[in-house]
Amino acid sequence: MTATVRSDAMEAAVEARAVARFVRITPRKARRVVELIRGHRAEDAVNLLRFAPQAASEPVLKVLESAMANAEHNLQLGRGTLRVARAYVDEGPTMKRWRARAQGRPGPLEKRTCHITVVVEPSADQPAAGQQRNRRTR
């Protein structure tokens, strides 16, 4: 869980990241939760994850809060200005186990793990206080 300063040719982009490795949940289930928060404001993503019914939302929430804490502590960025720039799930090692099947024969059982990475950066378009974004009027 480190803070990274990345610089491009034209502008310097500051980002903080956090990684949780060897999380005991399948990557497919974790990706479903990570897709909920990608591109959202960090505070909104925390609220989404806090009330999401999926079991994978708890480790993803921990990684997101860690990335936000890295941005606050290492880069002196405010929590309200952060957005989830990138969030992805990689496959970790699979633990091979066996389970007893018919007539005493073993059947394969795979316990999958994953690595969850969340990158936050300051948002470029912060609305002024009290303004609402993307509000349709009828």
mmCIF file of N, CA and C in Angstrom, residues 48-138:
data_model
loop_
_atom_site.group_PDB
_atom_site.id
_atom_site.type_symbol
_atom_site.label_atom_id
_atom_site.label_comp_id
_atom_site.label_asym_id
_atom_site.label_seq_id
_atom_site.Cartn_x
_atom_site.Cartn_y
_atom_site.Cartn_z
ATOM 1 N N LEU A 48 -21.545 3.450 -1.339
ATOM 2 C CA LEU A 48 -22.033 2.327 -2.149
ATOM 3 C C LEU A 48 -21.588 0.998 -1.555
ATOM 4 N N LEU A 49 -20.310 0.918 -1.186
ATOM 5 C CA LEU A 49 -19.775 -0.342 -0.678
ATOM 6 C C LEU A 49 -20.305 -0.672 0.715
ATOM 7 N N ARG A 50 -20.550 0.355 1.507
ATOM 8 C CA ARG A 50 -21.013 0.118 2.869
ATOM 9 C C ARG A 50 -22.369 -0.583 2.872
ATOM 10 N N PHE A 51 -23.203 -0.307 1.866
ATOM 11 C CA PHE A 51 -24.542 -0.887 1.835
ATOM 12 C C PHE A 51 -24.730 -1.941 0.746
ATOM 13 N N ALA A 52 -23.653 -2.330 0.078
ATOM 14 C CA ALA A 52 -23.755 -3.372 -0.945
ATOM 15 C C ALA A 52 -23.912 -4.734 -0.271
ATOM 16 N N PRO A 53 -24.785 -5.588 -0.775
ATOM 17 C CA PRO A 53 -25.036 -6.868 -0.121
ATOM 18 C C PRO A 53 -23.971 -7.934 -0.392
ATOM 19 N N GLN A 54 -23.089 -7.724 -1.356
ATOM 20 C CA GLN A 54 -22.106 -8.744 -1.716
ATOM 21 C C GLN A 54 -21.031 -8.876 -0.634
ATOM 22 N N ALA A 55 -20.552 -10.087 -0.444
ATOM 23 C CA ALA A 55 -19.515 -10.344 0.558
ATOM 24 C C ALA A 55 -18.193 -9.688 0.161
ATOM 25 N N ALA A 56 -17.955 -9.516 -1.124
ATOM 26 C CA ALA A 56 -16.698 -8.932 -1.590
ATOM 27 C C ALA A 56 -16.629 -7.434 -1.324
ATOM 28 N N SER A 57 -17.742 -6.815 -0.946
ATOM 29 C CA SER A 57 -17.720 -5.372 -0.728
ATOM 30 C C SER A 57 -16.894 -4.997 0.501
ATOM 31 N N GLU A 58 -16.771 -5.884 1.465
ATOM 32 C CA GLU A 58 -15.988 -5.578 2.665
ATOM 33 C C GLU A 58 -14.490 -5.440 2.372
ATOM 34 N N PRO A 59 -13.846 -6.408 1.710
ATOM 35 C CA PRO A 59 -12.421 -6.196 1.404
ATOM 36 C C PRO A 59 -12.180 -5.058 0.417
ATOM 37 N N VAL A 60 -13.091 -4.839 -0.527
ATOM 38 C CA VAL A 60 -12.931 -3.725 -1.467
ATOM 39 C C VAL A 60 -13.050 -2.397 -0.721
ATOM 40 N N LEU A 61 -13.962 -2.316 0.245
ATOM 41 C CA LEU A 61 -14.110 -1.112 1.056
ATOM 42 C C LEU A 61 -12.836 -0.835 1.847
ATOM 43 N N LYS A 62 -12.238 -1.865 2.402
ATOM 44 C CA LYS A 62 -10.995 -1.690 3.160
ATOM 45 C C LYS A 62 -9.876 -1.161 2.273
ATOM 46 N N VAL A 63 -9.779 -1.684 1.055
ATOM 47 C CA VAL A 63 -8.731 -1.229 0.146
ATOM 48 C C VAL A 63 -8.993 0.214 -0.270
ATOM 49 N N LEU A 64 -10.241 0.561 -0.544
ATOM 50 C CA LEU A 64 -10.580 1.935 -0.918
ATOM 51 C C LEU A 64 -10.253 2.908 0.209
ATOM 52 N N GLU A 65 -10.631 2.564 1.434
ATOM 53 C CA GLU A 65 -10.339 3.446 2.562
ATOM 54 C C GLU A 65 -8.835 3.565 2.798
ATOM 55 N N SER A 66 -8.107 2.503 2.538
ATOM 56 C CA SER A 66 -6.654 2.563 2.670
ATOM 57 C C SER A 66 -6.046 3.478 1.616
ATOM 58 N N ALA A 67 -6.542 3.411 0.385
ATOM 59 C CA ALA A 67 -6.047 4.291 -0.676
ATOM 60 C C ALA A 67 -6.367 5.748 -0.342
ATOM 61 N N MET A 68 -7.547 5.996 0.216
ATOM 62 C CA MET A 68 -7.908 7.356 0.608
ATOM 63 C C MET A 68 -7.010 7.851 1.737
ATOM 64 N N ALA A 69 -6.692 6.981 2.690
ATOM 65 C CA ALA A 69 -5.803 7.353 3.784
ATOM 66 C C ALA A 69 -4.391 7.618 3.269
ATOM 67 N N ASN A 70 -3.943 6.839 2.285
ATOM 68 C CA ASN A 70 -2.634 7.084 1.676
ATOM 69 C C ASN A 70 -2.599 8.450 1.003
ATOM 70 N N ALA A 71 -3.678 8.804 0.324
ATOM 71 C CA ALA A 71 -3.737 10.106 -0.344
ATOM 72 C C ALA A 71 -3.722 11.240 0.678
ATOM 73 N N GLU A 72 -4.426 11.052 1.791
ATOM 74 C CA GLU A 72 -4.455 12.079 2.824
ATOM 75 C C GLU A 72 -3.100 12.239 3.500
ATOM 76 N N HIS A 73 -2.519 11.114 3.886
ATOM 77 C CA HIS A 73 -1.297 11.165 4.677
ATOM 78 C C HIS A 73 -0.060 11.472 3.835
ATOM 79 N N ASN A 74 0.096 10.779 2.723
ATOM 80 C CA ASN A 74 1.328 10.903 1.935
ATOM 81 C C ASN A 74 1.317 12.080 0.975
ATOM 82 N N LEU A 75 0.148 12.417 0.439
ATOM 83 C CA LEU A 75 0.071 13.458 -0.583
ATOM 84 C C LEU A 75 -0.683 14.707 -0.121
ATOM 85 N N GLN A 76 -1.164 14.724 1.115
ATOM 86 C CA GLN A 76 -1.900 15.855 1.697
ATOM 87 C C GLN A 76 -3.092 16.278 0.835
ATOM 88 N N LEU A 77 -3.868 15.306 0.368
ATOM 89 C CA LEU A 77 -5.078 15.577 -0.402
ATOM 90 C C LEU A 77 -6.293 15.412 0.502
ATOM 91 N N GLY A 78 -7.332 16.202 0.259
ATOM 92 C CA GLY A 78 -8.553 16.108 1.044
ATOM 93 C C GLY A 78 -9.414 14.941 0.588
ATOM 94 N N ARG A 79 -10.120 14.315 1.528
ATOM 95 C CA ARG A 79 -10.982 13.175 1.194
ATOM 96 C C ARG A 79 -12.093 13.560 0.227
ATOM 97 N N GLY A 80 -12.592 14.774 0.348
ATOM 98 C CA GLY A 80 -13.695 15.213 -0.497
ATOM 99 C C GLY A 80 -13.316 15.458 -1.940
ATOM 100 N N THR A 81 -12.030 15.581 -2.224
ATOM 101 C CA THR A 81 -11.596 15.877 -3.592
ATOM 102 C C THR A 81 -11.203 14.630 -4.370
ATOM 103 N N LEU A 82 -11.246 13.472 -3.752
ATOM 104 C CA LEU A 82 -10.744 12.249 -4.390
ATOM 105 C C LEU A 82 -11.812 11.551 -5.220
ATOM 106 N N ARG A 83 -11.349 10.877 -6.262
ATOM 107 C CA ARG A 83 -12.212 10.007 -7.059
ATOM 108 C C ARG A 83 -11.455 8.731 -7.369
ATOM 109 N N VAL A 84 -12.190 7.661 -7.642
ATOM 110 C CA VAL A 84 -11.575 6.373 -7.954
ATOM 111 C C VAL A 84 -11.137 6.408 -9.416
ATOM 112 N N ALA A 85 -9.842 6.540 -9.640
ATOM 113 C CA ALA A 85 -9.313 6.626 -10.997
ATOM 114 C C ALA A 85 -9.298 5.241 -11.652
ATOM 115 N N ARG A 86 -8.745 4.270 -10.944
ATOM 116 C CA ARG A 86 -8.684 2.906 -11.451
ATOM 117 C C ARG A 86 -8.956 1.942 -10.311
ATOM 118 N N ALA A 87 -9.614 0.867 -10.623
ATOM 119 C CA ALA A 87 -9.843 -0.201 -9.656
ATOM 120 C C ALA A 87 -9.929 -1.495 -10.446
ATOM 121 N N TYR A 88 -9.126 -2.457 -10.059
ATOM 122 C CA TYR A 88 -9.138 -3.717 -10.787
ATOM 123 C C TYR A 88 -8.790 -4.871 -9.863
ATOM 124 N N VAL A 89 -9.121 -6.073 -10.321
ATOM 125 C CA VAL A 89 -8.907 -7.293 -9.554
ATOM 126 C C VAL A 89 -8.101 -8.259 -10.410
ATOM 127 N N ASP A 90 -6.988 -8.717 -9.881
ATOM 128 C CA ASP A 90 -6.166 -9.725 -10.542
ATOM 129 C C ASP A 90 -6.331 -11.054 -9.829
ATOM 130 N N GLU A 91 -6.088 -12.122 -10.567
ATOM 131 C CA GLU A 91 -6.211 -13.442 -9.988
ATOM 132 C C GLU A 91 -4.978 -13.783 -9.175
ATOM 133 N N GLY A 92 -5.197 -14.326 -7.978
ATOM 134 C CA GLY A 92 -4.101 -14.769 -7.129
ATOM 135 C C GLY A 92 -3.915 -16.269 -7.262
ATOM 136 N N PRO A 93 -3.087 -16.846 -6.417
ATOM 137 C CA PRO A 93 -2.880 -18.289 -6.478
ATOM 138 C C PRO A 93 -4.133 -19.054 -6.042
ATOM 139 N N THR A 94 -4.308 -20.227 -6.604
ATOM 140 C CA THR A 94 -5.450 -21.076 -6.279
ATOM 141 C C THR A 94 -4.976 -22.199 -5.371
ATOM 142 N N MET A 95 -5.644 -22.350 -4.225
ATOM 143 C CA MET A 95 -5.306 -23.444 -3.316
ATOM 144 C C MET A 95 -6.046 -24.694 -3.776
ATOM 145 N N LYS A 96 -5.303 -25.749 -3.989
ATOM 146 C CA LYS A 96 -5.896 -27.007 -4.439
ATOM 147 C C LYS A 96 -6.196 -27.878 -3.221
ATOM 148 N N ARG A 97 -7.460 -28.230 -3.066
ATOM 149 C CA ARG A 97 -7.893 -29.093 -1.970
ATOM 150 C C ARG A 97 -8.708 -30.227 -2.567
ATOM 151 N N TRP A 98 -9.110 -31.164 -1.740
ATOM 152 C CA TRP A 98 -9.968 -32.230 -2.230
ATOM 153 C C TRP A 98 -11.089 -32.469 -1.232
ATOM 154 N N ARG A 99 -12.158 -33.015 -1.772
ATOM 155 C CA ARG A 99 -13.353 -33.307 -0.985
ATOM 156 C C ARG A 99 -13.767 -34.742 -1.273
ATOM 157 N N ALA A 100 -14.210 -35.432 -0.255
ATOM 158 C CA ALA A 100 -14.616 -36.824 -0.424
ATOM 159 C C ALA A 100 -15.863 -36.899 -1.301
ATOM 160 N N ARG A 101 -15.828 -37.787 -2.269
ATOM 161 C CA ARG A 101 -16.952 -38.018 -3.166
ATOM 162 C C ARG A 101 -17.433 -39.461 -3.007
ATOM 163 N N ALA A 102 -18.198 -39.927 -3.962
ATOM 164 C CA ALA A 102 -18.793 -41.261 -3.873
ATOM 165 C C ALA A 102 -17.716 -42.347 -3.831
ATOM 166 N N GLN A 103 -17.960 -43.363 -3.057
ATOM 167 C CA GLN A 103 -17.115 -44.540 -2.914
ATOM 168 C C GLN A 103 -15.699 -44.172 -2.448
ATOM 169 N N GLY A 104 -15.593 -43.126 -1.653
ATOM 170 C CA GLY A 104 -14.313 -42.763 -1.047
ATOM 171 C C GLY A 104 -13.322 -42.104 -1.985
ATOM 172 N N ARG A 105 -13.774 -41.745 -3.161
ATOM 173 C CA ARG A 105 -12.857 -41.121 -4.123
ATOM 174 C C ARG A 105 -12.761 -39.616 -3.854
ATOM 175 N N PRO A 106 -11.602 -39.028 -4.129
ATOM 176 C CA PRO A 106 -11.471 -37.579 -3.923
ATOM 177 C C PRO A 106 -11.993 -36.798 -5.129
ATOM 178 N N GLY A 107 -12.588 -35.651 -4.856
ATOM 179 C CA GLY A 107 -13.025 -34.742 -5.912
ATOM 180 C C GLY A 107 -12.292 -33.421 -5.740
ATOM 181 N N PRO A 108 -11.933 -32.767 -6.841
ATOM 182 C CA PRO A 108 -11.144 -31.528 -6.717
ATOM 183 C C PRO A 108 -11.965 -30.376 -6.135
ATOM 184 N N LEU A 109 -11.291 -29.527 -5.379
ATOM 185 C CA LEU A 109 -11.897 -28.344 -4.803
ATOM 186 C C LEU A 109 -10.861 -27.234 -4.933
ATOM 187 N N GLU A 110 -11.226 -26.147 -5.614
ATOM 188 C CA GLU A 110 -10.282 -25.053 -5.825
ATOM 189 C C GLU A 110 -10.724 -23.839 -5.021
ATOM 190 N N LYS A 111 -9.871 -23.387 -4.131
ATOM 191 C CA LYS A 111 -10.148 -22.189 -3.328
ATOM 192 C C LYS A 111 -9.359 -21.049 -3.945
ATOM 193 N N ARG A 112 -10.070 -20.170 -4.630
ATOM 194 C CA ARG A 112 -9.409 -19.106 -5.389
ATOM 195 C C ARG A 112 -9.143 -17.883 -4.521
ATOM 196 N N THR A 113 -8.088 -17.153 -4.881
ATOM 197 C CA THR A 113 -7.748 -15.907 -4.211
ATOM 198 C C THR A 113 -7.606 -14.816 -5.262
ATOM 199 N N CYS A 114 -7.560 -13.562 -4.809
ATOM 200 C CA CYS A 114 -7.413 -12.455 -5.747
ATOM 201 C C CYS A 114 -6.611 -11.331 -5.112
ATOM 202 N N HIS A 115 -6.114 -10.443 -5.957
ATOM 203 C CA HIS A 115 -5.411 -9.232 -5.537
ATOM 204 C C HIS A 115 -6.270 -8.047 -5.970
ATOM 205 N N ILE A 116 -6.649 -7.196 -5.025
ATOM 206 C CA ILE A 116 -7.520 -6.050 -5.305
ATOM 207 C C ILE A 116 -6.681 -4.779 -5.264
ATOM 208 N N THR A 117 -6.744 -3.971 -6.325
ATOM 209 C CA THR A 117 -5.997 -2.716 -6.414
ATOM 210 C C THR A 117 -6.962 -1.573 -6.656
ATOM 211 N N VAL A 118 -6.825 -0.501 -5.864
ATOM 212 C CA VAL A 118 -7.636 0.700 -6.026
ATOM 213 C C VAL A 118 -6.697 1.899 -6.091
ATOM 214 N N VAL A 119 -6.884 2.744 -7.114
ATOM 215 C CA VAL A 119 -6.080 3.948 -7.294
ATOM 216 C C VAL A 119 -7.015 5.151 -7.230
ATOM 217 N N VAL A 120 -6.693 6.108 -6.351
ATOM 218 C CA VAL A 120 -7.487 7.329 -6.246
ATOM 219 C C VAL A 120 -6.629 8.514 -6.647
ATOM 220 N N GLU A 121 -7.296 9.530 -7.196
ATOM 221 C CA GLU A 121 -6.607 10.762 -7.586
ATOM 222 C C GLU A 121 -7.541 11.935 -7.337
ATOM 223 N N PRO A 122 -6.987 13.144 -7.269
ATOM 224 C CA PRO A 122 -7.867 14.296 -7.075
ATOM 225 C C PRO A 122 -8.740 14.510 -8.301
ATOM 226 N N SER A 123 -9.988 14.839 -8.051
ATOM 227 C CA SER A 123 -10.930 15.036 -9.141
ATOM 228 C C SER A 123 -10.696 16.384 -9.802
ATOM 229 N N ALA A 124 -10.758 16.414 -11.116
ATOM 230 C CA ALA A 124 -10.525 17.654 -11.861
ATOM 231 C C ALA A 124 -11.756 18.556 -11.837
ATOM 232 N N ASP A 125 -12.938 17.968 -11.842
ATOM 233 C CA ASP A 125 -14.171 18.770 -11.914
ATOM 234 C C ASP A 125 -14.978 18.609 -10.632
ATOM 235 N N GLN A 126 -14.598 19.355 -9.609
ATOM 236 C CA GLN A 126 -15.351 19.354 -8.359
ATOM 237 C C GLN A 126 -16.448 20.406 -8.437
ATOM 238 N N PRO A 127 -17.698 20.045 -8.211
ATOM 239 C CA PRO A 127 -18.759 21.054 -8.212
ATOM 240 C C PRO A 127 -18.643 21.942 -6.982
ATOM 241 N N ALA A 128 -19.115 23.156 -7.111
ATOM 242 C CA ALA A 128 -19.109 24.081 -5.971
ATOM 243 C C ALA A 128 -20.051 23.558 -4.901
ATOM 244 N N ALA A 129 -19.827 23.978 -3.683
ATOM 245 C CA ALA A 129 -20.647 23.499 -2.565
ATOM 246 C C ALA A 129 -22.102 23.901 -2.779
ATOM 247 N N GLY A 130 -23.005 22.961 -2.585
ATOM 248 C CA GLY A 130 -24.425 23.254 -2.722
ATOM 249 C C GLY A 130 -24.970 23.009 -4.118
ATOM 250 N N GLN A 131 -24.095 22.839 -5.106
ATOM 251 C CA GLN A 131 -24.580 22.579 -6.462
ATOM 252 C C GLN A 131 -24.816 21.092 -6.639
ATOM 253 N N GLN A 132 -25.790 20.774 -7.475
ATOM 254 C CA GLN A 132 -26.053 19.384 -7.785
ATOM 255 C C GLN A 132 -25.563 19.100 -9.192
ATOM 256 N N ARG A 133 -25.021 17.873 -9.376
ATOM 257 C CA ARG A 133 -24.504 17.501 -10.680
ATOM 258 C C ARG A 133 -25.525 16.662 -11.433
ATOM 259 N N ASN A 134 -25.559 16.830 -12.733
ATOM 260 C CA ASN A 134 -26.362 15.990 -13.632
ATOM 261 C C ASN A 134 -27.810 15.831 -13.157
ATOM 262 N N ARG A 135 -28.413 16.907 -12.786
ATOM 263 C CA ARG A 135 -29.787 16.870 -12.304
ATOM 264 C C ARG A 135 -30.720 17.283 -13.429
ATOM 265 N N ARG A 136 -31.627 16.404 -13.820
ATOM 266 C CA ARG A 136 -32.596 16.741 -14.860
ATOM 267 C C ARG A 136 -33.798 17.414 -14.235
ATOM 268 N N THR A 137 -34.310 18.408 -14.920
ATOM 269 C CA THR A 137 -35.532 19.073 -14.454
ATOM 270 C C THR A 137 -36.652 18.794 -15.436
ATOM 271 N N ARG A 138 -37.831 18.629 -14.907
ATOM 272 C CA ARG A 138 -38.984 18.362 -15.766
ATOM 273 C C ARG A 138 -40.010 19.409 -15.576
#
